[in-house]
Amino acid sequence: MVEKNIRFVQGNEACVEGALYAGLNFFAGYPITPSTEIAELLSLRLPQKGGKFIQMEDEIASMCAIVGASLTGLKAMTATSGPGFSLKQEAIGYAVMAEIPCVIVNVQRGGPSTGLPTKVSQGDIMQARWGTHGDHAIVALTASNHQDVFKITVEAFNIAETFRTPVILLFDEVVGHMREKLVIPEPGEIPLVERLRTSVPEGTDYHPYLPREDGRLPMSDFGGVHRYNVTGLMHDMWGFPTDNPKVAYGLMRHLIDKIEGHVQDMTHAKEFFLDDAECIFISYGSAARSALHVVENRRARGERLGLLELQTLWPFPADYVRERCEHAKYIIVVEMNMGQVLQEVRKAVDDPEKVFLANSIDGTFITPTKIRNILRVIQGKGV
Amino acid sequence: MAVRDYLRERFMPHIWCPGCGNGIVMNNLIRAIEELGWNKNDIVMVTGIGCSARISGYLDFHTLHTIHGRALAFATGLKLARPELNVIVPMGDGDATAIGGNHLIHAARRNIDIAAIIMNNQIYGMTGGQYSPLSGYGAKATTAPYGNIDQAFDIVELAKASGATFVARTTTYHVKSMIEIFEKALTHKGFSVVEVLTQCPTYYGRKNKIGDAVDLMNYFKDRTVPIGSKKKEQDPSLIERGVFVDEQKPEYCSEYAKVIERASKG
């Protein structure tokens, strides 16, 4: 039985399998390297289960379409890469403000602009955080191997539904295109969060934007018995526009606190040899594969190296990072950008001076050799 | 039902200026829907940004007030997700043909069953009177103090060329025919575009020295003629109103249902 669930797939395919497992039934997208396989596969798979696939006229429209579909009660997703991610930002902000569950996949490639379309990068970490205008909170997750891509994709849908928020999946070209083994879990093996719908009966006032005591807002599907207004303007509990400072403050606090107040629940990370580690690598996505390689290699020679692999990038698990790195002599952040997560780690730890960067920004994958060279410099051993 | 049964009076007063044509459009839209006897639970109204886009807030349907220019993109996702819902997308001329021009032509090309109502007042009203793609050559606007040098779109021609299967034009002066046109557009299976010439006395009327709301409506009365009118032959500058296109072509959601059928056989 188990054997039939073993597949040899690309990371993009693992993402598709995870999304379908999570209950995806609406996808809108636009062709872009290196995420296109996600759209191609879903155009094949979704209609087979009665789901909807549409190739929209542009990236902006794809993002808008999934918000529209989600409002009718469907689990919706789009996938893109750098330039498309830039274009989607305004509509992502709309999903934040209107609290519409949806998932946005960004298979990162080299930027800025058209950059290096077929090459790897992790340059969109800060764009995921601050890409859309205005103060807000956001959720962004990542993974380094296909089994984790599957799991974290399911988790993205679960978080989107639990907190009524867009969730960004920040994969990268190497994970997206690399092929490796994927074991598809049996139904029920990973718990799924279904949409919380209102129990308010027809004919009784339903307040679409009045949070319950636990901060959650039960939804009512468009087309159902409750007719209400959804807007990107600051709004009251009816979903009607207002510029009342008290209401605006309350909504801003709600939007931010519902994410920032649940950092612990949303923190996903993997720990390798951390307990006695003198040097801790902090890495994520495909870069973490090279970091792990170096760690395992050096451990075999008796060096006390460890790896903290982050899967939740936003909200950034600062307390968790500080705790786990408390006893490290130095920390090396391994990532394929100019230090976007490095800055967060420096803010999180007690001694920012002990945090170093091992990076790659030229479109080539960060190899164990590159990391080893930087490690030697930091250790005072020269190159 | 009475007109007020379709209104969310809790959200009034509305933001529209005295003399604005948007209220006339809203009133006639309600009357058309009432005539059709549609259940309010089956109606979704999606709008973008602008004065006209505020119409969704005032109406007791499922209403989605989105971002500038993208109403049709949101509506496309929503309609494909739930094809049984009646989806109406009122837009302004800037919303529909400038920032949202791409979505307009592609929604028309797909022939998805959505009714697009373009309230054309030839100006960006909400931001205070800048020229739009419908202002036309020579118009005055706060961003065209020396006269506009942009040529105007013809919404009817644009919609026809893009593949819309129902295309009509009416004005706020011609309320009776507006209701009839709305009824046809709403029940048409496929993408329908209705251009409504409407007045913005505050910005367009004042800036172009045409006068108040009544003067602007008289302008619609004097400067528009029914399709095929003899007057148009004598004076080609007159604007035709009526139903330009009303045809049946494969509709997007129906075609998608066939895709599901083919895929599930596979």
Tab-separated table of C-alpha atoms in Angstrom, chain B residues 38-231:
chain	number	residue	atom	x	y	z
B	38	TRP	CA	-33.663	37.671	-8.760
B	39	ASN	CA	-32.965	36.503	-5.225
B	40	LYS	CA	-30.521	38.843	-3.513
B	41	ASN	CA	-28.546	35.866	-2.202
B	42	ASP	CA	-27.717	34.882	-5.777
B	43	ILE	CA	-26.250	38.257	-6.710
B	44	VAL	CA	-22.617	39.244	-6.292
B	45	MET	CA	-21.494	42.758	-7.069
B	46	VAL	CA	-17.779	43.359	-7.538
B	47	THR	CA	-16.312	46.839	-7.905
B	48	GLY	CA	-12.907	48.488	-8.073
B	49	ILE	CA	-11.986	51.983	-6.956
B	50	GLY	CA	-13.586	55.308	-7.734
B	51	CYS	CA	-16.859	57.124	-7.081
B	52	SER	CA	-18.782	54.569	-9.119
B	53	ALA	CA	-17.158	51.672	-7.244
B	54	ARG	CA	-18.860	52.750	-4.036
B	55	ILE	CA	-22.157	51.495	-5.471
B	56	SER	CA	-21.428	48.028	-4.094
B	57	GLY	CA	-21.444	49.218	-0.500
B	58	TYR	CA	-24.937	50.650	-0.797
B	59	LEU	CA	-26.591	47.569	-2.265
B	60	ASP	CA	-27.810	44.572	-0.305
B	61	PHE	CA	-26.079	41.846	-2.315
B	62	HIS	CA	-22.868	39.958	-1.699
B	63	THR	CA	-20.553	42.886	-2.331
B	64	LEU	CA	-16.843	42.953	-2.982
B	65	HIS	CA	-15.179	46.360	-3.149
B	66	THR	CA	-11.689	45.603	-4.439
B	67	ILE	CA	-8.644	47.479	-5.728
B	68	HIS	CA	-8.309	49.930	-8.604
B	69	GLY	CA	-8.929	48.403	-12.019
B	70	ARG	CA	-9.058	44.785	-10.930
B	71	ALA	CA	-12.758	44.236	-10.258
B	72	LEU	CA	-13.146	41.993	-13.313
B	73	ALA	CA	-10.170	39.857	-12.257
B	74	PHE	CA	-11.695	39.256	-8.806
B	75	ALA	CA	-15.073	38.678	-10.453
B	76	THR	CA	-13.613	36.149	-12.890
B	77	GLY	CA	-12.251	34.044	-10.036
B	78	LEU	CA	-15.493	34.302	-8.156
B	79	LYS	CA	-17.676	33.451	-11.144
B	80	LEU	CA	-15.551	30.465	-12.160
B	81	ALA	CA	-15.651	29.240	-8.549
B	82	ARG	CA	-19.457	29.558	-8.335
B	83	PRO	CA	-20.906	29.800	-11.879
B	84	GLU	CA	-24.490	29.706	-10.588
B	85	LEU	CA	-24.135	33.175	-9.033
B	86	ASN	CA	-25.118	36.300	-10.961
B	87	VAL	CA	-22.077	38.540	-11.085
B	88	ILE	CA	-22.404	42.259	-11.806
B	89	VAL	CA	-19.372	44.524	-12.116
B	90	PRO	CA	-20.050	48.268	-12.200
B	91	MET	CA	-16.951	50.307	-13.041
B	92	GLY	CA	-15.960	53.858	-13.825
B	93	ASP	CA	-14.316	54.789	-17.122
B	94	GLY	CA	-10.856	55.111	-15.571
B	95	ASP	CA	-11.285	51.928	-13.538
B	96	ALA	CA	-12.493	49.928	-16.552
B	97	THR	CA	-10.444	51.242	-19.469
B	98	ALA	CA	-7.202	52.669	-18.036
B	99	ILE	CA	-5.828	50.687	-15.104
B	100	GLY	CA	-8.307	47.876	-15.726
B	101	GLY	CA	-8.178	47.852	-19.531
B	102	ASN	CA	-6.360	44.531	-19.700
B	103	HIS	CA	-8.934	42.745	-17.554
B	104	LEU	CA	-11.789	44.254	-19.573
B	105	ILE	CA	-10.555	42.962	-22.911
B	106	HIS	CA	-9.662	39.543	-21.521
B	107	ALA	CA	-12.945	39.051	-19.682
B	108	ALA	CA	-14.635	39.925	-22.993
B	109	ARG	CA	-12.375	37.543	-24.911
B	110	ARG	CA	-13.226	34.671	-22.550
B	111	ASN	CA	-16.922	35.511	-22.810
B	112	ILE	CA	-17.366	34.751	-19.113
B	113	ASP	CA	-20.924	35.306	-17.908
B	114	ILE	CA	-20.432	38.623	-16.108
B	115	ALA	CA	-22.299	41.883	-16.647
B	116	ALA	CA	-19.907	44.838	-16.812
B	117	ILE	CA	-21.524	48.235	-16.423
B	118	ILE	CA	-19.190	51.080	-17.272
B	119	MET	CA	-20.324	54.377	-15.829
B	120	ASN	CA	-18.583	56.782	-18.157
B	121	ASN	CA	-18.383	60.317	-16.816
B	122	GLN	CA	-15.212	61.068	-18.800
B	123	ILE	CA	-13.184	62.004	-15.724
B	124	TYR	CA	-11.528	60.736	-12.561
B	125	GLY	CA	-13.985	62.145	-10.060
B	126	MET	CA	-12.805	60.734	-6.750
B	127	THR	CA	-9.302	62.154	-7.114
B	128	GLY	CA	-10.611	65.527	-8.208
B	129	GLY	CA	-10.961	65.752	-11.977
B	130	GLN	CA	-8.006	64.307	-13.877
B	131	TYR	CA	-8.437	63.265	-17.526
B	132	SER	CA	-9.391	59.646	-18.248
B	133	PRO	CA	-9.126	57.545	-21.425
B	134	LEU	CA	-12.677	58.723	-22.158
B	135	SER	CA	-12.182	62.480	-21.664
B	136	GLY	CA	-11.350	62.925	-25.314
B	137	TYR	CA	-9.199	65.300	-27.307
B	138	GLY	CA	-9.492	68.894	-26.205
B	139	ALA	CA	-11.160	68.213	-22.860
B	140	LYS	CA	-10.091	70.186	-19.827
B	141	ALA	CA	-9.044	68.435	-16.656
B	142	THR	CA	-6.910	69.208	-13.618
B	143	THR	CA	-4.079	67.316	-15.324
B	144	ALA	CA	-4.838	68.824	-18.745
B	145	PRO	CA	-4.900	72.556	-18.031
B	146	TYR	CA	-3.914	73.287	-21.661
B	147	GLY	CA	-6.427	70.851	-23.102
B	148	ASN	CA	-6.219	67.078	-23.375
B	149	ILE	CA	-4.162	65.681	-26.282
B	150	ASP	CA	-5.140	62.028	-25.594
B	151	GLN	CA	-7.615	60.481	-27.991
B	152	ALA	CA	-10.593	58.743	-26.364
B	153	PHE	CA	-11.482	55.082	-26.492
B	154	ASP	CA	-14.817	54.080	-27.938
B	155	ILE	CA	-15.992	51.595	-25.289
B	156	VAL	CA	-18.525	49.982	-27.612
B	157	GLU	CA	-15.924	49.376	-30.330
B	158	LEU	CA	-13.406	48.165	-27.736
B	159	ALA	CA	-15.881	45.696	-26.244
B	160	LYS	CA	-16.982	44.461	-29.678
B	161	ALA	CA	-13.428	43.930	-30.871
B	162	SER	CA	-12.524	42.125	-27.644
B	163	GLY	CA	-15.294	39.586	-28.073
B	164	ALA	CA	-18.056	40.732	-25.723
B	165	THR	CA	-21.267	39.027	-26.806
B	166	PHE	CA	-23.575	41.754	-25.527
B	167	VAL	CA	-22.639	45.383	-26.053
B	168	ALA	CA	-24.881	48.380	-25.440
B	169	ARG	CA	-24.770	52.086	-24.721
B	170	THR	CA	-27.247	54.242	-22.877
B	171	THR	CA	-27.294	57.476	-20.884
B	172	THR	CA	-28.632	58.761	-17.584
B	173	TYR	CA	-31.162	60.820	-19.546
B	174	HIS	CA	-32.684	57.712	-21.146
B	175	VAL	CA	-33.765	55.923	-17.988
B	176	LYS	CA	-36.493	53.755	-19.538
B	177	SER	CA	-34.161	52.242	-22.086
B	178	MET	CA	-31.424	51.961	-19.468
B	179	ILE	CA	-33.613	49.599	-17.415
B	180	GLU	CA	-34.412	47.500	-20.500
B	181	ILE	CA	-30.760	47.354	-21.494
B	182	PHE	CA	-29.750	46.357	-17.958
B	183	GLU	CA	-32.310	43.551	-17.959
B	184	LYS	CA	-30.965	42.236	-21.258
B	185	ALA	CA	-27.349	42.544	-20.128
B	186	LEU	CA	-27.988	40.809	-16.810
B	187	THR	CA	-29.802	37.870	-18.380
B	188	HIS	CA	-27.425	37.543	-21.318
B	189	LYS	CA	-25.371	34.348	-21.132
B	190	GLY	CA	-21.834	35.582	-21.724
B	191	PHE	CA	-19.852	38.745	-21.169
B	192	SER	CA	-21.957	41.873	-21.473
B	193	VAL	CA	-20.738	45.443	-21.550
B	194	VAL	CA	-23.074	48.355	-21.001
B	195	GLU	CA	-21.637	51.825	-21.332
B	196	VAL	CA	-23.710	54.386	-19.468
B	197	LEU	CA	-22.922	58.004	-20.239
B	198	THR	CA	-23.278	59.680	-16.887
B	199	GLN	CA	-22.662	63.158	-15.587
B	200	CYS	CA	-20.005	64.490	-13.237
B	201	PRO	CA	-21.182	68.071	-12.755
B	202	THR	CA	-18.633	68.698	-9.997
B	203	TYR	CA	-15.525	68.097	-12.074
B	204	TYR	CA	-16.220	67.380	-15.740
B	205	GLY	CA	-19.128	69.800	-16.080
B	206	ARG	CA	-17.424	72.618	-14.229
B	207	LYS	CA	-13.966	72.186	-15.722
B	208	ASN	CA	-15.323	72.029	-19.269
B	209	LYS	CA	-17.835	74.826	-18.703
B	210	ILE	CA	-20.748	72.641	-19.826
B	211	GLY	CA	-22.790	73.525	-16.782
B	212	ASP	CA	-24.675	71.653	-14.082
B	213	ALA	CA	-26.210	68.182	-13.977
B	214	VAL	CA	-29.249	69.235	-15.989
B	215	ASP	CA	-27.071	70.781	-18.711
B	216	LEU	CA	-25.018	67.607	-18.892
B	217	MET	CA	-28.128	65.449	-19.160
B	218	ASN	CA	-29.512	67.720	-21.842
B	219	TYR	CA	-26.212	67.214	-23.617
B	220	PHE	CA	-26.858	63.441	-23.564
B	221	LYS	CA	-30.350	64.078	-24.896
B	222	ASP	CA	-29.144	66.311	-27.719
B	223	ARG	CA	-25.918	64.585	-28.643
B	224	THR	CA	-27.034	60.939	-28.687
B	225	VAL	CA	-29.331	59.155	-31.137
B	226	PRO	CA	-30.734	55.632	-31.450
B	227	ILE	CA	-28.637	53.215	-33.512
B	228	GLY	CA	-29.288	53.688	-37.223
B	229	SER	CA	-30.851	57.118	-36.843
B	230	LYS	CA	-31.004	59.346	-39.950
B	231	LYS	CA	-29.645	62.223	-37.870
